[in-house]
Every structure is written in structure tokens, then in C-alpha cells.
mmCIF file of C-alpha atoms and ligand atoms in Angstrom:
data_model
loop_
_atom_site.group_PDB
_atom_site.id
_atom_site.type_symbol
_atom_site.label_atom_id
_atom_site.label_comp_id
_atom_site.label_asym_id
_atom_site.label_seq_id
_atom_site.Cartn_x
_atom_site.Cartn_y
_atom_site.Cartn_z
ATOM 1 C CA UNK B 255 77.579 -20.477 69.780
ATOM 2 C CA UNK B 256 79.937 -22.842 67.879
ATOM 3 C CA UNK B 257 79.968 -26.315 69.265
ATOM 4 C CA UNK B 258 83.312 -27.647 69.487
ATOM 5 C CA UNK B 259 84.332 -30.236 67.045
ATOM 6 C CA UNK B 260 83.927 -33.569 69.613
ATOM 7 C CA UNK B 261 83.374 -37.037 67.906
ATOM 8 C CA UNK B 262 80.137 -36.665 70.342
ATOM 9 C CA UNK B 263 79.066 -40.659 70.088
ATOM 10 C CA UNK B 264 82.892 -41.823 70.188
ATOM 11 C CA UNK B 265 83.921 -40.208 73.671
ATOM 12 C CA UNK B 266 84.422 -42.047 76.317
ATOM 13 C CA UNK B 267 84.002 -41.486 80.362
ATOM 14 C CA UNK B 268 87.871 -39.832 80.724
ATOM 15 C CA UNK B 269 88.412 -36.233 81.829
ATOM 16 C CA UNK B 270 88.952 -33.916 79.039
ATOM 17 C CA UNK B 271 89.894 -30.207 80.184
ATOM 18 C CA UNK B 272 87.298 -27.474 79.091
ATOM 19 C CA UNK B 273 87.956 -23.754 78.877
ATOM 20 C CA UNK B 274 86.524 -22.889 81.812
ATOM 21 C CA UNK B 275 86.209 -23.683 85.207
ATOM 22 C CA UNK B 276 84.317 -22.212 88.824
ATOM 23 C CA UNK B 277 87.046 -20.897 91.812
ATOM 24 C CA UNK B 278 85.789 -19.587 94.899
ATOM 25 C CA UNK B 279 88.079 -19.551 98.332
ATOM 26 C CA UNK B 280 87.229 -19.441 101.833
ATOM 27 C CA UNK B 281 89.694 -17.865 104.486
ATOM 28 C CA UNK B 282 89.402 -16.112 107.344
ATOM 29 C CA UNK B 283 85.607 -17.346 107.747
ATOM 30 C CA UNK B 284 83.991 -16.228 104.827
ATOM 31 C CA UNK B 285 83.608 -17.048 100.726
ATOM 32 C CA UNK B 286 84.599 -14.817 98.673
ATOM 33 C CA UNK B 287 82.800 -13.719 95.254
ATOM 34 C CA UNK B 288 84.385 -16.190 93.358
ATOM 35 C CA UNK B 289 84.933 -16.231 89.567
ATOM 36 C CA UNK B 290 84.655 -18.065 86.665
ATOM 37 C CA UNK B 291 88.610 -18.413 85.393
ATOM 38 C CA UNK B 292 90.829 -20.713 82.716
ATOM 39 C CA UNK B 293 93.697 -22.083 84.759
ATOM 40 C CA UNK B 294 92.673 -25.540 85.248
ATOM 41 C CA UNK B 295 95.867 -26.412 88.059
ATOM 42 C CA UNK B 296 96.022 -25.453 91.437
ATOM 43 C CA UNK B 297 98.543 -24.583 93.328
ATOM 44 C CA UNK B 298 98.334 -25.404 97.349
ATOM 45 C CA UNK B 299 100.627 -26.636 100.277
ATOM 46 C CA UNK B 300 102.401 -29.816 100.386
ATOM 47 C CA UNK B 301 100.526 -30.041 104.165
ATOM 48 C CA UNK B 302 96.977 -28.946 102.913
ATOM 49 C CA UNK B 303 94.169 -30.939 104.704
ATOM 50 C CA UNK B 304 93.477 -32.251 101.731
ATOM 51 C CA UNK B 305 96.960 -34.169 100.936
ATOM 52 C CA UNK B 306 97.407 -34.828 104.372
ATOM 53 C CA UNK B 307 93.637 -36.387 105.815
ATOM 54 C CA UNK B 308 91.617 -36.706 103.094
ATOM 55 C CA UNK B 309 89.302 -33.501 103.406
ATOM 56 C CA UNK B 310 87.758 -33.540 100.230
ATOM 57 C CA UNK B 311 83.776 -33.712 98.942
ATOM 58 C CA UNK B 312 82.836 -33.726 95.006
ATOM 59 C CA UNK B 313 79.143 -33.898 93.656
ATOM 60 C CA UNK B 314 78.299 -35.399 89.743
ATOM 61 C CA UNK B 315 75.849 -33.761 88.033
ATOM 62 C CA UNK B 316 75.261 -33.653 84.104
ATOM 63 C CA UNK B 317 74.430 -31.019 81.348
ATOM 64 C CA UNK B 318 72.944 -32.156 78.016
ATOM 65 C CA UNK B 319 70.332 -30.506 75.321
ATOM 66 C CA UNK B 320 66.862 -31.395 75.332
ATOM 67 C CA UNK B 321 64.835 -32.417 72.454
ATOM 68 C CA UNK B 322 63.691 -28.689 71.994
ATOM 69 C CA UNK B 323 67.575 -27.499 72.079
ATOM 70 C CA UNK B 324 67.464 -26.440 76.358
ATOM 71 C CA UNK B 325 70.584 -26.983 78.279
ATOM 72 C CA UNK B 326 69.533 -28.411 80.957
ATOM 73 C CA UNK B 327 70.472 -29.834 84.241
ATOM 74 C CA UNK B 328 68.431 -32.306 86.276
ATOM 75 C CA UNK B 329 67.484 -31.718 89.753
ATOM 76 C CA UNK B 330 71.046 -29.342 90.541
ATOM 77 C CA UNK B 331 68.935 -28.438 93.402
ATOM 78 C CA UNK B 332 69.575 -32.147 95.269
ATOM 79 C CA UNK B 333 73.290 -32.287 94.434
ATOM 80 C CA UNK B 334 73.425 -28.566 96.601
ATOM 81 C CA UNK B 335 71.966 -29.846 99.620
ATOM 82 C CA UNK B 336 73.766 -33.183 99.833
ATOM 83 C CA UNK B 337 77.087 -31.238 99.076
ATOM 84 C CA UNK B 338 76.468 -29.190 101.837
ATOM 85 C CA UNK B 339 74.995 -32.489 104.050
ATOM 86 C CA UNK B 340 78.861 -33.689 103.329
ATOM 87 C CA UNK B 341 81.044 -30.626 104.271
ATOM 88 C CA UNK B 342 78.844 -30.589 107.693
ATOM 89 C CA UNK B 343 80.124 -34.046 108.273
ATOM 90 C CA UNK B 344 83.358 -33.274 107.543
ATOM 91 C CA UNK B 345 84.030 -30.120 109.401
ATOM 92 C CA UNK B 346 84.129 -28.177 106.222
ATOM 93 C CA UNK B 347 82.371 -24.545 105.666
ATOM 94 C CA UNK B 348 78.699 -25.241 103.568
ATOM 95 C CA UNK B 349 79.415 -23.406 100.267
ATOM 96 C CA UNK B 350 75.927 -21.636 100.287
ATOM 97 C CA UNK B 351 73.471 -23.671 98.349
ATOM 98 C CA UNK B 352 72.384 -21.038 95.955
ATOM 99 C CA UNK B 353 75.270 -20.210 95.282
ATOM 100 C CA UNK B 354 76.272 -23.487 94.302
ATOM 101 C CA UNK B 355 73.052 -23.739 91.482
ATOM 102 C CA UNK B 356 74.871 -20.124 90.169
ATOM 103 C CA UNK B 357 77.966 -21.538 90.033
ATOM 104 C CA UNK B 358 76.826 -24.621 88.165
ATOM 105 C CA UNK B 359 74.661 -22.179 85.626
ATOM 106 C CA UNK B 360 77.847 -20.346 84.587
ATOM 107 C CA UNK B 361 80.745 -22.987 84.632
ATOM 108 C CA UNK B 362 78.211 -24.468 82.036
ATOM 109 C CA UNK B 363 76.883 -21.189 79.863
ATOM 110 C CA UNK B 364 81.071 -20.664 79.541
ATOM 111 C CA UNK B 365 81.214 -24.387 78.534
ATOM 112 C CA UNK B 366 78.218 -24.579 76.318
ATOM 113 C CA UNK B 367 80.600 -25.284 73.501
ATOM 114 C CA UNK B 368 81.112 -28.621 74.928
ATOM 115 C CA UNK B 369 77.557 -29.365 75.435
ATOM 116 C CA UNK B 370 76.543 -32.393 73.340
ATOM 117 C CA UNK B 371 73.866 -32.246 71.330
ATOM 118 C CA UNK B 372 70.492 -33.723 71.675
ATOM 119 C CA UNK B 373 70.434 -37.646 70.364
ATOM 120 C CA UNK B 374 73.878 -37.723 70.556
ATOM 121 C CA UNK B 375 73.836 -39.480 73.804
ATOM 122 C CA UNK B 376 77.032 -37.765 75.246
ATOM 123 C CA UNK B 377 76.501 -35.431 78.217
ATOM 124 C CA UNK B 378 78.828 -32.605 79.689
ATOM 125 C CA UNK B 379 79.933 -33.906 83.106
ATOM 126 C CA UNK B 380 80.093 -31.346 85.756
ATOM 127 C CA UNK B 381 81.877 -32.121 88.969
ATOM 128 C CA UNK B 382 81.621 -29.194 91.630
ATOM 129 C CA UNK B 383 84.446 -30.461 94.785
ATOM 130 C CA UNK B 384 85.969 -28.876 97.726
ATOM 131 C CA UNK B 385 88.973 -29.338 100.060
ATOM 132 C CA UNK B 386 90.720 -27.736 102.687
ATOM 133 C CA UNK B 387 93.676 -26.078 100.963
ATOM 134 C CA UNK B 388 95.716 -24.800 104.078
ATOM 135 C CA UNK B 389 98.481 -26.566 105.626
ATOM 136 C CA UNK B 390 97.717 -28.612 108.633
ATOM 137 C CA UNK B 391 99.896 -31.340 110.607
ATOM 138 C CA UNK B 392 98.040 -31.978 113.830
ATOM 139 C CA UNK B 393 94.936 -33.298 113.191
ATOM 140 C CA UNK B 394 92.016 -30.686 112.436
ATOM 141 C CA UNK B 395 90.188 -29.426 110.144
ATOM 142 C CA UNK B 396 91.374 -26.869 107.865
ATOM 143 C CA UNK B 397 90.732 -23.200 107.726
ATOM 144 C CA UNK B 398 90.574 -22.567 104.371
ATOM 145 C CA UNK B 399 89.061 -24.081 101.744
ATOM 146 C CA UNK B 400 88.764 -24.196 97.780
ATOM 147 C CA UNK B 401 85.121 -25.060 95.832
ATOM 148 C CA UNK B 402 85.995 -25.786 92.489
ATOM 149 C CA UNK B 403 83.315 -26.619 89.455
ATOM 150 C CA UNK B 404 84.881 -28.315 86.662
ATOM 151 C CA UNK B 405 83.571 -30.029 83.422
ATOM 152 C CA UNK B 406 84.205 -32.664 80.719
ATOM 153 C CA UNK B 407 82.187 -34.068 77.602
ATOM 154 C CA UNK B 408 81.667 -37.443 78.649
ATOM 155 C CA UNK B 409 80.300 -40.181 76.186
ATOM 156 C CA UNK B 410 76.904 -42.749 75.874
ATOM 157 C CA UNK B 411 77.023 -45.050 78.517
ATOM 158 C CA UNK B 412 75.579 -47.623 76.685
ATOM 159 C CA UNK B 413 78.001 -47.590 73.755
ATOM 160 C CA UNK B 414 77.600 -50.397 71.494
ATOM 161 C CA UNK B 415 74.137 -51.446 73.263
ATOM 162 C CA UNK B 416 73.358 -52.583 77.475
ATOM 163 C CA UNK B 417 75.331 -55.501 78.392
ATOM 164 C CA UNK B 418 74.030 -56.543 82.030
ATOM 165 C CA UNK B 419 76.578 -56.501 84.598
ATOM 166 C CA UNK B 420 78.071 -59.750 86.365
ATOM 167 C CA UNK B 421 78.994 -58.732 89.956
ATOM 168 C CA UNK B 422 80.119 -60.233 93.580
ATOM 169 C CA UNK B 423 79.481 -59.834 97.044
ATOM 170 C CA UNK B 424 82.655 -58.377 98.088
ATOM 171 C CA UNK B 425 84.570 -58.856 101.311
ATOM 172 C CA UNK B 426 85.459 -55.682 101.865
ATOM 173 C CA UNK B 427 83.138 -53.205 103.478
ATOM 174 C CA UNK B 428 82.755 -49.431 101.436
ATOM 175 C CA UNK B 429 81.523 -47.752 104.846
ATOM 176 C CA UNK B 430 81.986 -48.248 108.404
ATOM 177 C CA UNK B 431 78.831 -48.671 110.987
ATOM 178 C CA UNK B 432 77.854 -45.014 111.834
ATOM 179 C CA UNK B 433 80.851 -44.007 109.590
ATOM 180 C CA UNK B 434 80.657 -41.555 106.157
ATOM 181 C CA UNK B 435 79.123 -44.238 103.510
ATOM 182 C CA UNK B 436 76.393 -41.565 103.276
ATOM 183 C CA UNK B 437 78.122 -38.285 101.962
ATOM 184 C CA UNK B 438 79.605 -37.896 98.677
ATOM 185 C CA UNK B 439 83.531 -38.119 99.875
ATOM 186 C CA UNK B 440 86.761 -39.170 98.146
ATOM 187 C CA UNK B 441 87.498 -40.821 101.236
ATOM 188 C CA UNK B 442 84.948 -43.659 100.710
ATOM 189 C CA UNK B 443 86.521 -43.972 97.165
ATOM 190 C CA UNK B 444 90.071 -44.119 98.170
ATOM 191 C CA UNK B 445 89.404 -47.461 100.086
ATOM 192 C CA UNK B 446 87.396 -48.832 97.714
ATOM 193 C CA UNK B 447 89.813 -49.029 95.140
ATOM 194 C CA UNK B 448 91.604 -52.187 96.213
ATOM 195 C CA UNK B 449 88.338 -53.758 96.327
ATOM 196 C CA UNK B 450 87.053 -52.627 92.343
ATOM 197 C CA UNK B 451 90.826 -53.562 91.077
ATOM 198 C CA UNK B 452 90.563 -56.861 92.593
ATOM 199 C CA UNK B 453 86.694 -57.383 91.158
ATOM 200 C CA UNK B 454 88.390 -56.701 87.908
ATOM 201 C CA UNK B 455 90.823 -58.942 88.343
ATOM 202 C CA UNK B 456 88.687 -61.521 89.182
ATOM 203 C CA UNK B 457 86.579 -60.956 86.146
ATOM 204 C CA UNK B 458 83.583 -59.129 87.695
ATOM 205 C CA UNK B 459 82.159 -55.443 87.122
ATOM 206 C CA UNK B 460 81.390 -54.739 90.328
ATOM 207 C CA UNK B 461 81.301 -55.027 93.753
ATOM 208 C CA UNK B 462 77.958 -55.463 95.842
ATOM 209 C CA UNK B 463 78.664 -54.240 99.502
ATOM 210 C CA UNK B 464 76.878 -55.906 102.245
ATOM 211 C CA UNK B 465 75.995 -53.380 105.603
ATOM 212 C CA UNK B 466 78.747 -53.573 107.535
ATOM 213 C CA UNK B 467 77.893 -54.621 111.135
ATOM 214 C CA UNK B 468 75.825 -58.152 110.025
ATOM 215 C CA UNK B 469 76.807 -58.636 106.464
ATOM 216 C CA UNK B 470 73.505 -59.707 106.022
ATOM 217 C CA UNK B 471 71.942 -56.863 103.900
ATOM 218 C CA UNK B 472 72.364 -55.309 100.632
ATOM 219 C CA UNK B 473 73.636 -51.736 100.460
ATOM 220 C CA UNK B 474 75.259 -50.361 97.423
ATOM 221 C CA UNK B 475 78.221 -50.604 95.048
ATOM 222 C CA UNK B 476 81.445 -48.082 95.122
ATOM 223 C CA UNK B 477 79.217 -45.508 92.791
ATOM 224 C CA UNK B 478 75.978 -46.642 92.516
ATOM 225 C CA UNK B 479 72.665 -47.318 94.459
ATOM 226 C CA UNK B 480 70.783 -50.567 93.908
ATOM 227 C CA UNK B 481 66.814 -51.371 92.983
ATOM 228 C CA UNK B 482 65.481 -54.576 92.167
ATOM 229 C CA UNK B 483 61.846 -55.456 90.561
ATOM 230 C CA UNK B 484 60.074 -58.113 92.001
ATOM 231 C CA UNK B 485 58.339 -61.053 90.485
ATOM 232 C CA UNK B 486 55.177 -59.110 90.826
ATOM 233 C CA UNK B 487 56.641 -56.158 89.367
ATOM 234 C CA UNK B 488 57.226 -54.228 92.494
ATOM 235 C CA UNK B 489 60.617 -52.124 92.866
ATOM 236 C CA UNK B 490 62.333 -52.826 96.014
ATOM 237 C CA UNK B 491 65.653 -50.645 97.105
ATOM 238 C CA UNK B 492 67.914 -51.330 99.855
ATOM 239 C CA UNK B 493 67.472 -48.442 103.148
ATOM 240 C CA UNK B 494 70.701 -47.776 105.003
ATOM 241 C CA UNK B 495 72.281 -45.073 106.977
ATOM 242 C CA UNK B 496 75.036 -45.995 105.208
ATOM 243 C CA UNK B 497 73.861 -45.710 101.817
ATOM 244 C CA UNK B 498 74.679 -42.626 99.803
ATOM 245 C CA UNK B 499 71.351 -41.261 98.881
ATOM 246 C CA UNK B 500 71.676 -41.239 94.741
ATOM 247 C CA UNK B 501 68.981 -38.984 93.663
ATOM 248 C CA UNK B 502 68.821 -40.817 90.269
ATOM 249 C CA UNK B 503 67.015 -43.917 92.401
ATOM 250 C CA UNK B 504 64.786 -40.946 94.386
ATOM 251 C CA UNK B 505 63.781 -40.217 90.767
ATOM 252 C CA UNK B 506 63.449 -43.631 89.939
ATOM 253 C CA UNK B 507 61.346 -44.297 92.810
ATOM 254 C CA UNK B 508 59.033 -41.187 92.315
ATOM 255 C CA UNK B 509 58.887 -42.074 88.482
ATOM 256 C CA UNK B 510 57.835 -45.840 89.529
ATOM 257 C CA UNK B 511 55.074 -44.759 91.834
ATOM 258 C CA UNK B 512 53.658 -41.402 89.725
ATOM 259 C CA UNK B 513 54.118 -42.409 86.294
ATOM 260 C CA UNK B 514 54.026 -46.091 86.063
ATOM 261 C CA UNK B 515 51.716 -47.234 88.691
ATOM 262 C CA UNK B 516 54.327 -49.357 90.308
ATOM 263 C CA UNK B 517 54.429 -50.131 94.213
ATOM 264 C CA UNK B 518 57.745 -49.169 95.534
ATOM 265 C CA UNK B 519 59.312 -50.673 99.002
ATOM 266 C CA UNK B 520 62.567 -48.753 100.646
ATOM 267 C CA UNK B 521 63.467 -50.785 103.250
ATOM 268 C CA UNK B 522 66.031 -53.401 104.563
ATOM 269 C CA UNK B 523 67.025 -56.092 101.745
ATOM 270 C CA UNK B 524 68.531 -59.279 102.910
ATOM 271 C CA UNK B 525 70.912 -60.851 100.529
ATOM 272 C CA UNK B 526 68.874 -63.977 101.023
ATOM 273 C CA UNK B 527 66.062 -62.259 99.180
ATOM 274 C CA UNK B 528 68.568 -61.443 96.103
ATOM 275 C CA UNK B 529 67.975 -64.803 94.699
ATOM 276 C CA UNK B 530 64.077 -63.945 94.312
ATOM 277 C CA UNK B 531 63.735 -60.937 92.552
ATOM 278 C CA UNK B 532 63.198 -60.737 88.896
ATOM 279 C CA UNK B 533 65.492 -57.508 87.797
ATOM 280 C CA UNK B 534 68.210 -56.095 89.187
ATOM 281 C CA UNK B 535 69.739 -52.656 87.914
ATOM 282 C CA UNK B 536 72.235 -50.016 89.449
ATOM 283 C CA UNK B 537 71.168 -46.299 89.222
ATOM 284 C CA UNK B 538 73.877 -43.379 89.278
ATOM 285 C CA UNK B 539 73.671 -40.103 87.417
ATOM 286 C CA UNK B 540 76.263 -41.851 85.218
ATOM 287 C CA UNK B 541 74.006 -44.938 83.189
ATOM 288 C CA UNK B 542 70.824 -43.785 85.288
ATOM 289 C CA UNK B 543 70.069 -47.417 85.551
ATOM 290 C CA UNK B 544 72.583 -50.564 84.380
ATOM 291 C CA UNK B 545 71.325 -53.563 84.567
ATOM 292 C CA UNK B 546 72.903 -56.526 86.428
ATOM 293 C CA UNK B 547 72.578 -60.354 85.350
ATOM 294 C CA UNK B 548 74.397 -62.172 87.091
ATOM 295 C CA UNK B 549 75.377 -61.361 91.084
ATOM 296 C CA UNK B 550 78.033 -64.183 92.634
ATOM 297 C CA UNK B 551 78.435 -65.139 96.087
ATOM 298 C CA UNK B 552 81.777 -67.024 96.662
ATOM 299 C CA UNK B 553 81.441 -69.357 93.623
ATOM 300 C CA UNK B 554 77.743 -69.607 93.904
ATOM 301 C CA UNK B 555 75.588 -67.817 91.078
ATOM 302 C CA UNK B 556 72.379 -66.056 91.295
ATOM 303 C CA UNK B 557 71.300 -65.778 87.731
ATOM 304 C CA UNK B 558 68.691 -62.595 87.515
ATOM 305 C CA UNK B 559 65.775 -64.445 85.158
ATOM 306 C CA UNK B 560 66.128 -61.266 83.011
ATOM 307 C CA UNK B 561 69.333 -62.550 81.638
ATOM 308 C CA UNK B 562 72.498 -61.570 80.387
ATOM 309 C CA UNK B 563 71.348 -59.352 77.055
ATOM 310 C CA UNK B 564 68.739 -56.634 77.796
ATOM 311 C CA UNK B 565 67.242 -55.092 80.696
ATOM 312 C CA UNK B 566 64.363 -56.727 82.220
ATOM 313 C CA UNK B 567 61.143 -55.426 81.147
ATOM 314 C CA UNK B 568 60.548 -53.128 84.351
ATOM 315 C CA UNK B 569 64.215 -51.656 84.583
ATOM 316 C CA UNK B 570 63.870 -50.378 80.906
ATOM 317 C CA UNK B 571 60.606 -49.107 81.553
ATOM 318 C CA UNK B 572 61.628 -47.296 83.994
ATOM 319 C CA UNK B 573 64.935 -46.254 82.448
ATOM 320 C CA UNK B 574 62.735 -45.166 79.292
ATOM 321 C CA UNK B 575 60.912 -42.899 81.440
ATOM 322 C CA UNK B 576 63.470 -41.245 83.329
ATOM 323 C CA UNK B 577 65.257 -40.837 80.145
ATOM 324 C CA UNK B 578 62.109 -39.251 78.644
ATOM 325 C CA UNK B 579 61.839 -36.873 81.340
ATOM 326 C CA UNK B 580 65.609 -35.872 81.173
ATOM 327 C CA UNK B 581 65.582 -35.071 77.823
ATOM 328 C CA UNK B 582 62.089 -33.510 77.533
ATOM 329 C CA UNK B 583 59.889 -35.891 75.742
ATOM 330 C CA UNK B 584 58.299 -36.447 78.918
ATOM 331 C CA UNK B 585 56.378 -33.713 81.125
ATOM 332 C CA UNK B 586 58.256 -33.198 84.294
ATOM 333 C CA UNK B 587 57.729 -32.776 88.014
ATOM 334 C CA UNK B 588 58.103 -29.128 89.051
ATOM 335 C CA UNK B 589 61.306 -28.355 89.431
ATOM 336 C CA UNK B 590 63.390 -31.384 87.781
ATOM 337 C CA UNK B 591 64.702 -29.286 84.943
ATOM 338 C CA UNK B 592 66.596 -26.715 85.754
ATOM 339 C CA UNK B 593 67.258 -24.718 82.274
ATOM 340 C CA UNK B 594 70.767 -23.131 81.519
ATOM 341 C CA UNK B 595 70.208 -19.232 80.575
HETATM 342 C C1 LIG D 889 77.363 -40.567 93.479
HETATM 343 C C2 LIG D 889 77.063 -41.891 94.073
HETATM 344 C C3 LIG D 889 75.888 -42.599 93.752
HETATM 345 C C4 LIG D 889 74.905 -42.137 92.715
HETATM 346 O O1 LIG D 889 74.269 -40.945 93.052
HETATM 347 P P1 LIG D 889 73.531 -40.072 91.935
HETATM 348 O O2 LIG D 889 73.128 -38.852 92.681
HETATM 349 O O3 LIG D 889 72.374 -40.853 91.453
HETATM 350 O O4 LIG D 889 74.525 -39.825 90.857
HETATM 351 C C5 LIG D 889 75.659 -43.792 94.404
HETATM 352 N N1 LIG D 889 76.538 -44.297 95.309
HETATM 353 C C6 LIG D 889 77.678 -43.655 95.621
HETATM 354 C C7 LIG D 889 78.604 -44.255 96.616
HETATM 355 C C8 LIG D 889 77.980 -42.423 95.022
HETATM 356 O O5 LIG D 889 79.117 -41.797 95.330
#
């Protein structure tokens, strides 16, 4: 297979349509076989669910070759469940969980092409999504649905080296008390976007969301889950129903206990604590861990002591490793790479 001719190291993180893309429809109760096809529009109601209220999951997973020339994906298994964890909470139909890892395996063997290759530091971005496609005015869910797998060649994150992140403690809330902040739904993106254009506006990266009901705890950002190091090296992360469970930061933590040593705590974190710790990163599938310097609270500055040009020792440690697994250089847990046929 001919690779296709991508300035690999020079892509950014912007959608870029592939040749081929996953389609399988539910009506009248059931899935049908689905099919890997090239149109990449879709055609639906001006009422569908979707346009109308929102009905809409997506999952982010990657592809990318391993040291030895695999394409791989890591852990497709965990992006299955919690896909199907999210259409439960929104009324949708569970697209069947193997079937989901199948669908993944051949929207990528059709897109190999666009696979970058090992070192380059690119990745091939796979986003599987559904939404209810029939038209619907009152409100209810819909009755048919659309599971779509798309994917796009996405660049290093890191381009031009890590720059730690400056962030705030933002006003607005990302997920209601007992609401959806823990499924993957565009919903909870929607209404975050005021809040990330303003941060940007104001000259920050990000936005650190406090729990909703006290406003006392740490939870997450719009896209990423957080994980601090202690001054005596432990790795704390933030526990919240309202937390969407990443599952680069459940690899994180199992890599922190089983390979390094490390003593891990989930539980409650108080933003008073923030000012304490000694690292601070965010992990998402997208960086797997970026590292924040600097976190502001209303005009007052909590400076992380591993400063404002490199991860702290711990975060890259742990980003090494995870890294290392990923791309094979590492030995794996059973069942964290899943290798394209
Ligand atoms: C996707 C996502 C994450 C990161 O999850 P990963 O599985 O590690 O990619 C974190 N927070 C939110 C709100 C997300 O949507």
C-alpha cells in the first residue's frame, strides 16, 4: 500500500476528508449490515433529532504505526463501551460493541493510506458518532438513527516542542449536578463554547471547571481530564460523577502504579489543594498528557513549580511511558493494542 503524499510532521489538528468512511442505519428497531462507502455528506431531515435537540454522541480514538510497522489502535475496546454508556443516557439504540471494534478495523484498513508513519508523530484520527436522523418536533427521542466512523490525518501535538498551558477557573459550569458531564456528547461541547472563546479572548488556553453544585472541587476541562503529581511524587486525579472518564488518565493511572512504582489517589480535589501540588498536566487521547504552568483564579496566580518550559519530571515520565507503550517500545498490558489486519 502507497501512503498518500501528506507533509506528515506539518499537519495540523483540522479535518481533512479521507476516502472512506463507516455507514450503518437503524430503523424500524434494528441495525442493519452496514458498509464501508465514499460519500462523505449526509443527507437527513431539516427536523432530525439531531438538528432539532441535540441527539448526538462521537468517540476519539487514534490509528498510528508502531515501531515494528503495526497499525494499531489503543484500547478501541474502552471507546465501545463508553459509546454505548452514552447512547443509553441519551435514549439512543447501543450500536453493538463488537461491532463497533469491526467497524473501526475497516474504516482504517480502507484508510491505511493515510496512516502516518512511525516517528512521524502524526496519527490518523478516527471519530465513530451517532444521531437520530428522523424528523421529530415534540420532544422524544428519535427512531432512527445513523453511526458513522470517519477519519483524518491529524498532526504532532507537540509541534515545535511542549509549551505548558496557562489556564483559569472558569465561571461557567461544563455539566450540570446529576446532568451528562459524563458521556461523550456534543451537547456538553455546544455550551462550552462560549466559555473556551472567551478563555481565548482573555489570553488563556483553557478552562478549569469546578463541580458544579459547591464550586469547590476540581473536575475537568471542555476535552480533557486532569492529574496532578504531588510534592512527594504521588499522582492525584480529580473523582466526579460528572467527569467524563478519559481512558488516556485510566492508562495513566495503571501505567503510574504498574510500571513506575508511583502511588496514585482518585478522589475529590479541592481547588484549595491546587496551589500545593508540584505538576499539573491534562490527559486526552489528543496530547495524552499537556502540561499546565500556570492555573489563574480571578487575577490570582498559582504558578505550578515545574514552570512554564517543560513538563515536570513525573508528567514526562509518565508521558514517556505511555508513549512507549503506544508505539511499541514498551511491553503492553493484555489487550492495549489492538492490531489493524
Ligand atoms: C474525550 C474527552 C476526554 C478525554 O478522553 P480520552 O478517552 O482520554 O480521549 C476528557 N474530557 C472530555 C470532556 C472529553 O470529551
Amino acid at each position: 500500500m502507497e501512503k498518500k503524499k501528506i507533509d506528515w510532521a506539518n499537519l495540523g489538528f483540522d479535518y481533512q476528508k479521507t476516502d472512506y468512511r463507516f455507514v450503518a442505519n437503524y430503523k424500524d428497531g434494528a441495525w442493519d449490515e452496514g458498509a464501508v462507502i465514499t460519500d462523505d455528506t449526509i443527507t437527513i431531515s431539516e427536523c432530525a433529532c439531531v438538528l432539532q435537540y441535540a441527539q448526538t454522541i462521537f468517540e476519539g480514538l487514534k490509528a498510528y504505526t508502531t515501531e515494528d510497522g503495526h497499525i494499531v489502535t489503543f484500547r478501541p475496546d474502552l471507546n465501545a463501551s463508553r459509546m454505548a454508556d452514552s447512547a443509553r443516557r441519551l435514549e439512543m439504540p447501543v450500536f453493538p460493541e463488537e461491532r463497533f471494534l469491526e467497524a473501526v478495523e475497516k474504516t482504517v484498513a480502507a484508510n491505511a493510506a493515510y496512516v502516518p508513519p512511525y516517528g512521524s508523530g502524526a496519527t490518523l484520527y478516527i471519530r465513530p458518532f451517532m444521531f437520530g436522523s428522523n424528523a421529530v418536533i415534540g420532544v422524544k427521542p428519535a427512531d432512527e438513527y445513523q453511526f458513522r466512523i470517519f477519519t483524518t490525518p491529524v498532526g504532532p501535538y507537540f509541534k515545535g516542542g511542549v509549551k505548558p498551558l496557562t489556564i483559569r477557573i472558569s465561571d461557567f459550569d461544563r455539566a450540570a449536578p446529576c446532568g451528562t458531564g459524563n458521556i461523550k456528547a456534543g451537547l456538553n461541547y455546544a455550551m462550552s463554547l462560549y466559555a473556551i472563546v472567551d478563555a481565548h479572548h482573555q489570553g488563556f488556553d483553557e478552562n478549569m471547571y469546578l463541580d458544579p453544585k459547591t464550586r469547590t472541587k476540581v473536575e475537568e476541562t471542555g476535552g480533557a481530564n486532569f492529574l496532578f503529581v504531588t510534592k512527594d511524587n504521588k499522582v492525584v486525579t480529580p473523582k466526579s460523577d460528572s467527569i467524563l472518564p478519559s481512558i488516556t488518565r485510566r492508562s495513566l493511572v495503571h501505567v503510574a502504579k504498574e510500571y513506575l512504582g508511583l502511588k496514585v489517589e482518585e478522589r475529590e480535589v479541592l481547588l484549595d489543594e491546587v496551589k500545593d501540588f508540584a505538576e499539573c498536566g491534562l490527559c486526552g487521547t489528543a496530547a495524552v498528557i499537556s502540561p499546565v504552568g500556570k492555573i489563574v483564579d480571578h487575577g490570582k496566580e498559582i504558578c505550578l513549580p515545574s514552570g512554564m518550559n517543560a513538563m515536570g519530571p513525573v508528567t514526562q515520565k509518565l508521558y514517556d511511558t505511555l508513549t512507549g507503550i503506544q508505539m511499541g517500545r514498551l511491553p503492553a498490558p493484555e489487550g492495549w493494542i489492538h492490531v489493524i489486519q
